[in-house]
Coordinates of C-alpha atoms in Angstrom, one line a residue:
Chain M
M1 CA 135.0 116.4 66.7
I2 CA 136.8 113.7 68.7
K3 CA 140.4 112.9 68.1
V4 CA 142.0 110.0 69.9
I5 CA 145.8 109.8 70.0
G6 CA 147.7 106.8 71.3
L7 CA 144.8 105.9 73.7
S8 CA 145.7 103.0 76.0
K9 CA 143.9 101.4 79.0
K10 CA 145.1 98.9 81.4
F11 CA 143.1 97.1 84.1
D12 CA 145.8 96.2 86.6
D13 CA 148.1 94.0 84.4
L14 CA 145.6 93.5 81.6
E15 CA 146.1 95.8 78.7
V16 CA 142.8 96.2 77.0
L17 CA 143.5 99.1 74.7
K18 CA 147.0 99.2 73.1
G19 CA 147.4 102.6 71.5
I20 CA 144.3 103.7 69.5
D21 CA 144.5 106.5 67.0
E22 CA 141.2 107.6 65.5
E23 CA 139.3 110.6 64.5
I24 CA 135.6 110.9 64.6
L25 CA 134.2 113.7 62.5
Q26 CA 131.0 115.7 63.1
G27 CA 128.0 113.9 61.8
E28 CA 129.8 110.6 61.3
K29 CA 128.2 107.3 62.3
V30 CA 131.1 105.1 63.4
V31 CA 130.3 101.5 64.0
I32 CA 132.8 99.3 66.0
I33 CA 132.7 95.6 65.6
G34 CA 135.0 92.8 66.8
P35 CA 135.2 89.7 68.9
S36 CA 134.3 89.9 72.6
G37 CA 137.3 91.0 74.7
S38 CA 138.7 93.0 71.8
G39 CA 138.3 96.3 73.7
K40 CA 135.5 97.9 71.7
S41 CA 133.3 98.6 74.8
T42 CA 136.3 99.9 76.7
F43 CA 137.2 102.2 73.8
L44 CA 133.6 103.5 73.7
R45 CA 133.6 104.0 77.5
C46 CA 136.8 105.9 77.4
L47 CA 135.3 108.5 75.2
N48 CA 133.0 109.8 77.9
L49 CA 135.5 108.8 80.6
M50 CA 133.3 106.1 82.1
E51 CA 136.7 104.4 82.0
F52 CA 139.8 106.5 82.7
P53 CA 142.4 106.1 80.1
T54 CA 145.9 105.1 81.3
G55 CA 147.6 106.7 78.4
G56 CA 147.1 108.9 75.3
E57 CA 144.9 111.8 74.5
I58 CA 141.3 112.4 73.8
L59 CA 140.7 115.7 72.1
F60 CA 137.0 116.7 72.2
E61 CA 136.6 119.7 69.9
G62 CA 140.3 120.4 70.5
E63 CA 140.1 120.1 74.3
N64 CA 142.2 117.2 75.8
V65 CA 139.8 115.6 78.2
A66 CA 141.8 112.4 78.9
G67 CA 143.2 113.6 82.2
Y68 CA 139.8 114.7 83.7
R69 CA 139.2 112.7 86.9
K70 CA 136.7 114.4 89.1
G71 CA 134.4 117.3 89.7
K72 CA 133.2 119.9 87.3
Q73 CA 135.4 119.1 84.2
L74 CA 134.5 115.4 84.2
N75 CA 130.8 115.9 84.7
A76 CA 130.7 118.8 82.1
H77 CA 132.4 116.5 79.6
R78 CA 129.9 113.7 80.2
Q79 CA 127.0 116.1 79.8
R80 CA 127.8 116.7 76.2
I81 CA 128.0 113.0 75.4
G82 CA 124.9 110.7 75.6
M83 CA 125.3 107.1 76.4
V84 CA 123.0 104.1 75.8
F85 CA 123.8 100.8 77.6
Q86 CA 123.2 97.2 76.8
H87 CA 120.9 96.8 79.8
F88 CA 119.0 100.1 79.4
N89 CA 119.7 101.1 83.1
L90 CA 116.5 103.1 83.5
F91 CA 115.9 104.2 87.0
P92 CA 113.2 101.8 88.3
H93 CA 112.1 104.1 91.1
L94 CA 111.2 106.9 88.8
S95 CA 108.4 107.1 86.2
V96 CA 109.3 107.2 82.6
I97 CA 109.0 111.0 82.4
E98 CA 111.0 111.5 85.6
N99 CA 113.7 109.3 84.1
I100 CA 114.0 111.8 81.3
T101 CA 113.7 115.0 83.2
L102 CA 116.0 114.1 86.2
A103 CA 119.3 115.1 84.7
P104 CA 118.3 118.2 82.8
V105 CA 116.5 119.6 85.9
M106 CA 119.2 118.6 88.4
L107 CA 122.0 120.0 86.2
K108 CA 119.9 123.2 85.7
K109 CA 120.0 122.7 82.0
S110 CA 116.3 123.7 81.9
T111 CA 113.5 124.5 84.2
K112 CA 111.2 121.8 85.4
A113 CA 108.4 123.0 83.1
E114 CA 110.7 123.1 80.1
A115 CA 112.1 119.7 80.9
L116 CA 108.6 118.2 81.2
R117 CA 107.5 119.7 77.9
N118 CA 110.7 118.5 76.2
A119 CA 110.3 115.0 77.7
A120 CA 106.7 114.9 76.5
R121 CA 107.8 115.9 73.0
L122 CA 110.5 113.2 73.0
L123 CA 108.1 110.5 74.3
D124 CA 105.6 111.5 71.6
R125 CA 108.3 111.1 69.0
I126 CA 108.9 107.5 70.1
G127 CA 105.2 106.8 70.4
L128 CA 105.3 106.3 74.2
A129 CA 103.5 109.5 75.2
E130 CA 100.8 107.5 77.1
K131 CA 103.5 105.7 79.1
A132 CA 104.9 109.0 80.6
A133 CA 103.6 108.2 84.1
N134 CA 104.4 104.5 84.1
Y135 CA 107.3 103.0 85.9
P136 CA 110.0 101.2 83.8
A137 CA 109.0 97.8 85.2
T138 CA 105.9 97.9 83.1
L139 CA 107.6 98.5 79.8
S140 CA 108.9 96.0 77.3
G141 CA 112.6 95.7 76.6
G142 CA 112.3 97.6 73.4
Q143 CA 110.3 100.4 75.0
K144 CA 112.8 100.6 77.8
Q145 CA 115.7 101.0 75.5
R146 CA 113.9 103.7 73.5
V147 CA 113.2 105.6 76.7
A148 CA 116.9 105.2 77.6
I149 CA 117.8 106.7 74.3
V150 CA 115.5 109.8 74.7
R151 CA 116.7 110.1 78.3
A152 CA 120.2 110.7 76.9
L153 CA 118.8 112.9 74.1
A154 CA 117.2 115.2 76.7
M155 CA 120.6 116.4 77.7
E156 CA 121.1 117.6 74.1
P157 CA 124.4 115.8 73.6
K158 CA 126.8 116.5 70.7
V159 CA 127.7 112.8 70.4
M160 CA 125.8 109.6 71.2
L161 CA 127.5 106.4 72.3
F162 CA 125.7 103.1 72.0
D163 CA 127.2 100.1 73.8
E164 CA 125.5 97.1 72.2
P165 CA 122.1 98.6 72.5
T166 CA 120.2 95.6 71.1
S167 CA 122.1 92.7 72.6
A168 CA 119.8 92.3 75.6
L169 CA 116.6 92.5 73.6
D170 CA 114.2 89.8 72.4
P171 CA 114.6 89.5 68.6
E172 CA 111.2 91.0 67.8
M173 CA 112.1 94.2 69.7
V174 CA 115.4 94.8 68.0
G175 CA 113.8 96.5 65.0
E176 CA 112.1 99.3 66.9
V177 CA 115.3 100.3 68.7
L178 CA 117.4 100.2 65.5
D179 CA 114.7 102.3 63.7
L180 CA 115.1 105.0 66.3
I181 CA 118.9 104.9 66.2
G182 CA 118.6 105.0 62.4
D183 CA 116.4 108.1 62.6
L184 CA 118.9 109.8 64.8
A185 CA 121.6 109.0 62.3
D186 CA 119.5 110.5 59.5
E187 CA 119.1 113.7 61.5
G188 CA 122.9 114.1 61.5
M189 CA 123.7 113.1 65.1
T190 CA 127.3 112.1 65.5
M191 CA 127.4 108.6 66.9
V192 CA 129.7 105.8 67.9
L193 CA 128.0 102.4 68.1
V194 CA 129.3 99.1 69.3
T195 CA 127.0 96.3 67.9
H196 CA 126.7 92.8 66.6
E197 CA 124.0 93.7 64.2
M198 CA 126.0 93.5 60.9
G199 CA 123.1 94.4 58.7
F200 CA 122.4 97.5 60.6
A201 CA 126.1 98.4 60.7
R202 CA 126.2 98.2 57.0
E203 CA 123.0 100.2 56.5
V204 CA 123.6 103.1 59.0
G205 CA 127.4 103.2 59.5
S206 CA 129.4 105.8 57.6
R207 CA 132.5 104.0 58.6
I208 CA 133.2 100.6 60.3
L209 CA 136.1 99.9 62.6
F210 CA 137.2 96.3 63.3
M211 CA 138.9 95.9 66.7
D212 CA 140.9 93.0 67.9
E213 CA 143.1 92.6 70.9
G214 CA 143.0 96.2 71.9
K215 CA 143.8 97.7 68.4
I216 CA 141.9 98.9 65.4
V217 CA 142.9 96.3 62.9
E218 CA 141.0 97.6 59.9
Q219 CA 138.5 100.2 58.9
A220 CA 136.6 101.1 55.8
E221 CA 133.3 102.4 54.6
P222 CA 130.6 99.7 54.9
T223 CA 130.5 98.3 51.4
T224 CA 134.3 97.8 51.1
F225 CA 134.4 96.6 54.7
F226 CA 132.1 93.8 54.1
T227 CA 132.8 92.9 50.5
N228 CA 136.6 93.3 50.5
P229 CA 138.1 92.7 53.9
Q230 CA 141.9 93.0 53.8
S231 CA 143.3 91.4 57.0
P232 CA 143.0 87.7 57.7
R233 CA 141.5 88.4 61.1
L234 CA 138.6 90.3 59.7
Q235 CA 138.0 87.8 56.9
D236 CA 137.9 85.1 59.5
F237 CA 135.6 87.2 61.8
L238 CA 133.2 88.0 59.0
A239 CA 133.1 84.4 57.8
K240 CA 131.8 83.5 61.3
V241 CA 129.3 86.2 61.8
V242 CA 127.8 87.1 58.5
Chain V
M1 CA 90.7 83.6 136.8
I2 CA 89.0 86.9 135.9
D3 CA 89.2 87.9 139.6
T4 CA 93.0 87.2 139.6
I5 CA 93.5 89.4 136.6
T6 CA 91.3 92.3 137.8
S7 CA 92.9 92.3 141.2
A8 CA 96.4 92.2 139.6
F9 CA 95.3 95.0 137.3
Y10 CA 94.1 97.0 140.3
R11 CA 97.4 96.5 142.2
V12 CA 99.6 97.2 139.2
M13 CA 97.8 100.0 137.5
I14 CA 95.1 101.7 139.6
Y15 CA 96.3 101.6 143.2
D16 CA 98.3 104.7 144.2
D17 CA 97.8 106.1 140.7
R18 CA 100.4 103.7 139.4
W19 CA 99.2 104.2 135.9
R20 CA 100.9 107.6 136.0
M21 CA 104.3 105.8 136.5
W22 CA 103.5 103.4 133.6
L23 CA 102.7 106.3 131.4
S24 CA 105.8 108.2 132.1
G25 CA 107.8 105.0 131.7
L26 CA 106.2 104.4 128.3
E27 CA 106.9 108.0 127.3
L28 CA 110.6 107.6 128.2
T29 CA 110.9 104.3 126.3
L30 CA 109.3 105.8 123.2
T31 CA 111.2 109.0 123.2
V32 CA 114.6 107.4 123.9
T33 CA 113.9 104.9 121.1
F34 CA 112.8 107.6 118.7
F35 CA 115.7 109.9 119.3
A36 CA 118.2 107.0 119.4
L37 CA 116.7 105.9 116.1
L38 CA 117.3 109.4 114.6
V39 CA 120.9 109.4 115.9
G40 CA 121.4 105.9 114.6
L41 CA 120.0 106.7 111.2
L42 CA 122.2 109.7 110.8
A43 CA 125.3 108.0 112.1
G44 CA 124.6 104.9 110.1
L45 CA 124.0 106.7 106.9
T46 CA 127.2 108.7 107.3
L47 CA 129.3 105.7 108.1
A48 CA 127.8 103.7 105.2
I49 CA 128.5 106.5 102.7
V50 CA 132.1 106.8 104.0
R51 CA 132.7 103.1 103.5
V52 CA 130.9 102.9 100.2
T53 CA 132.7 105.9 98.8
Y54 CA 136.0 104.6 100.0
D55 CA 135.4 101.2 98.4
S56 CA 134.3 102.7 95.1
S57 CA 137.1 105.2 94.6
A58 CA 140.3 104.1 92.9
K59 CA 142.5 106.6 94.6
P60 CA 140.9 107.7 97.8
N61 CA 142.1 111.0 99.3
P62 CA 143.9 110.9 102.7
L63 CA 140.9 112.3 104.6
L64 CA 138.7 109.5 103.2
I65 CA 141.2 106.9 104.2
I66 CA 141.2 108.2 107.8
L67 CA 137.4 108.4 107.9
N68 CA 137.1 104.9 106.5
R69 CA 139.5 103.5 109.1
F70 CA 137.6 105.3 111.8
A71 CA 134.3 103.9 110.5
K72 CA 135.6 100.3 110.5
L73 CA 137.1 100.6 114.0
Y74 CA 133.9 102.2 115.3
I75 CA 131.7 99.4 113.8
S76 CA 134.0 96.7 115.3
A77 CA 134.1 98.3 118.7
I78 CA 130.3 98.8 118.9
R79 CA 129.6 95.3 117.7
G80 CA 132.2 93.8 120.0
I81 CA 131.2 95.5 123.3
P82 CA 127.9 94.5 125.0
M83 CA 125.2 97.2 125.1
V84 CA 125.1 97.3 128.9
V85 CA 128.8 98.0 129.1
Q86 CA 128.5 100.7 126.4
L87 CA 125.6 102.3 128.3
L88 CA 127.7 102.3 131.5
V89 CA 130.7 103.8 129.7
W90 CA 128.5 106.6 128.5
A91 CA 127.0 107.2 131.9
L92 CA 130.2 106.8 134.0
V93 CA 132.9 108.0 131.6
I94 CA 132.0 109.9 128.5
L95 CA 129.1 111.9 130.0
A96 CA 130.0 111.4 133.7
A97 CA 129.6 115.1 134.3
S98 CA 126.1 115.1 132.9
R99 CA 123.0 114.5 135.0
N100 CA 120.8 114.3 131.9
S101 CA 120.2 110.6 131.8
F102 CA 117.8 110.9 128.9
L103 CA 120.7 112.4 126.8
I104 CA 123.0 109.6 128.0
A105 CA 120.6 106.9 127.0
T106 CA 119.7 108.5 123.6
L107 CA 123.4 108.8 122.6
A108 CA 124.4 105.4 123.9
F109 CA 121.6 103.6 122.1
G110 CA 121.8 105.9 119.1
F111 CA 125.5 105.4 118.4
N112 CA 125.1 101.7 119.1
S113 CA 122.3 101.4 116.5
G114 CA 124.3 103.5 114.1
A115 CA 126.9 100.7 113.7
Y116 CA 124.3 98.2 112.8
V117 CA 122.3 100.6 110.6
S118 CA 125.4 101.4 108.7
E119 CA 125.9 97.8 107.7
V120 CA 122.2 97.6 106.7
F121 CA 122.6 100.7 104.5
R122 CA 125.9 99.4 103.1
A123 CA 124.3 96.1 102.0
G124 CA 121.4 98.1 100.6
I125 CA 123.7 100.3 98.5
A126 CA 125.7 97.3 97.4
S127 CA 122.5 95.6 96.2
I128 CA 121.9 98.3 93.5
D129 CA 123.2 97.3 90.1
K130 CA 126.3 99.1 88.9
G131 CA 124.5 100.1 85.8
Q132 CA 122.4 102.5 87.8
S133 CA 125.3 104.7 88.9
E134 CA 126.8 104.4 85.5
A135 CA 123.6 105.7 83.9
G136 CA 123.6 108.6 86.4
R137 CA 127.2 109.5 85.9
S138 CA 127.0 109.2 82.1
L139 CA 124.3 111.8 82.1
G140 CA 126.8 114.1 83.8
L141 CA 125.4 113.9 87.4
S142 CA 128.0 114.1 90.1
Y143 CA 128.7 111.3 92.5
A144 CA 126.7 113.0 95.2
Q145 CA 123.7 113.7 93.0
T146 CA 123.7 110.1 91.7
M147 CA 123.9 108.8 95.2
L148 CA 121.1 111.0 96.5
K149 CA 118.7 110.8 93.6
I150 CA 119.3 107.4 92.1
I151 CA 121.1 105.0 94.5
L152 CA 119.8 105.8 97.9
P153 CA 116.1 105.9 97.1
Q154 CA 116.4 102.3 95.7
A155 CA 118.8 101.2 98.5
I156 CA 116.5 102.4 101.3
K157 CA 113.6 100.5 99.8
N158 CA 115.7 97.3 99.6
C159 CA 116.9 97.6 103.2
L160 CA 113.6 98.4 104.8
P161 CA 112.9 94.9 106.1
A162 CA 116.4 94.7 107.7
F163 CA 115.9 98.2 109.0
G164 CA 112.6 97.3 110.6
N165 CA 114.4 94.5 112.4
E166 CA 116.9 97.0 113.7
F167 CA 114.2 99.4 114.8
I168 CA 112.5 96.6 116.8
S169 CA 115.8 95.5 118.4
L170 CA 116.5 99.0 119.4
L171 CA 113.1 99.4 121.1
K172 CA 113.7 96.2 123.1
E173 CA 117.3 97.1 123.9
T174 CA 116.2 100.3 125.6
S175 CA 114.9 98.0 128.4
I176 CA 118.3 98.2 130.0
A177 CA 118.1 102.0 130.3
G178 CA 117.4 101.5 134.0
M179 CA 121.1 100.8 134.4
A180 CA 121.6 104.5 133.7
A181 CA 118.9 105.6 136.1
I182 CA 116.2 106.0 133.5
A183 CA 112.7 105.1 134.6
D184 CA 111.6 103.4 131.3
V185 CA 108.8 100.9 131.1
T186 CA 111.0 98.0 132.3
Q187 CA 112.3 100.0 135.2
V188 CA 108.8 101.1 136.2
G189 CA 107.8 97.5 136.2
N190 CA 110.7 96.7 138.5
I191 CA 109.8 99.5 140.9
I192 CA 106.2 98.5 141.1
R193 CA 107.1 94.8 141.5
G194 CA 109.2 95.9 144.5
R195 CA 105.9 97.2 146.0
T196 CA 103.4 94.5 145.0
F197 CA 105.8 91.6 145.9
D198 CA 104.5 89.5 143.0
P199 CA 105.5 89.0 139.4
A200 CA 102.3 90.6 137.9
P201 CA 104.0 93.8 136.8
L202 CA 106.4 91.7 134.7
F203 CA 103.5 90.5 132.6
F204 CA 102.4 94.1 132.0
V205 CA 105.9 95.0 130.9
A206 CA 106.0 92.1 128.5
A207 CA 102.5 93.0 127.1
I208 CA 103.5 96.6 126.6
Y209 CA 106.6 95.7 124.5
L210 CA 104.7 93.1 122.6
I211 CA 102.0 95.6 121.7
L212 CA 104.6 98.2 120.7
V213 CA 106.4 95.8 118.5
L214 CA 103.2 94.7 116.8
F215 CA 102.4 98.4 116.1
L216 CA 105.9 98.9 114.7
E217 CA 105.5 95.9 112.4
F218 CA 102.3 97.5 111.1
L219 CA 104.1 100.8 110.5
I220 CA 106.9 99.1 108.6
R221 CA 104.5 97.2 106.4
Q222 CA 102.8 100.5 105.5
M223 CA 106.1 102.0 104.6
E224 CA 107.0 99.1 102.5
K225 CA 103.7 99.4 100.6
A226 CA 104.3 103.1 100.1
L227 CA 107.8 102.5 98.8
N228 CA 106.7 99.7 96.5
K229 CA 104.8 102.1 94.3
S230 CA 107.3 101.7 91.5
D231 CA 106.1 98.1 91.1
R232 CA 102.7 99.4 90.2
R233 CA 101.6 100.3 86.8
T234 CA 101.6 104.1 87.1
G235 CA 102.6 106.6 89.7
K236 CA 100.9 109.5 91.2
P237 CA 102.2 112.1 88.8
I238 CA 99.8 111.0 86.1
A239 CA 96.9 113.2 87.2
K240 CA 99.3 116.2 87.3
L241 CA 100.7 115.4 83.9
K242 CA 97.2 115.0 82.4
R243 CA 96.2 118.4 83.7
K244 CA 99.2 119.9 81.9
G245 CA 98.2 118.1 78.8
L246 CA 101.5 116.2 78.7
V247 CA 99.8 112.8 78.9
R248 CA 96.9 111.6 76.8
N249 CA 93.9 110.2 78.5
D250 CA 93.6 106.6 77.6

């Protein structure tokens, strides 16, 4: 579904990604872990061009999108990829339901009535139907992140990207967000997830990538990854975090 | 004491139907302020968007570079030249051929205000977390759509207090409109003072501005309240949503 070839990214003189080659298949749940500064968020953000790559190719269903910079192509590419951020980034001046319907209506993906019905259905699914008219300021962190997830889902994306979705949450709210992400995974959504939740990575991931210093150092399916790490860097990292 | 005030009131307001002059002066002050405010808002928003767009684009196109330079120059020039001098430049140079002193004053005060308003807007836009535009863009919204629907509504709310300040300054600044032969409130006061030979009209001028500013402050407070609705628990749409059956009654 997404094929990345020789992807590199420099911020001025700082080389954050040093040639990434990777293929993400339809329905896969790819979890990226690694120390901070390893380039995992940058890699994720390159996939929907929130960061513009400085080299390499990103083939999305065969179409090389790496060079898209502005206008229709760029926005159309982003519309098919949902993104969830560490700090939720709900729109505080809009009610919960308006947060969800804004993009589908503005981008003429659906009529206002359809978008409202769809948003109500999504909210019902995450048990927040009665919060539809509330403003985000009145929600808990976990509720905010769940709304942010369904806001992305409302665009009916083909892939979901999660950038440390639980890092800013109070511990008791991590579970409800992970449950929702897990449900999406079970439904077959293709997803790429950057996280520090090792237990969750093991449970949900179909494949785990370990990044360090701008490269994918090692990857494997979860059981092998955690029980039989090959490279010293990963052994060292796992010894510290698990 | 009371006698002094009533006799002053008679001389300044009643005698010779002078209240008519005050009324037309007040009308001019208010209309010049209002239209200058519109010009200033439009100019300020345009300038701010040019500068913010320039600052946020990695490789700005040549037109944007030129527009940005112009915006910076414009803001420096306006802020560096006294308002009285600007007014005279409009009256004696730019629109020297025009006899429409109302237009002259509106443009002079409006374009002056625009420079200050643009800085207010720019600060307001900069105050919005980067995550907001990232969230908008990640959904596939364009830069313009994100600006219009996500950034500006929040930015305007944040800059309302500073903007109220600018509005009040503008109202008071129009008191030099007399320099361009406009009979605004201040100028009417001067004319009447020339006939009564006492300072009483000056107090009336002062009182009128004070009352106007108090009223403006009230208006601004109401606007702030209206824009603060997102701090409340629920918004207006709830009744509508309930009718459609999209929200349960709690």
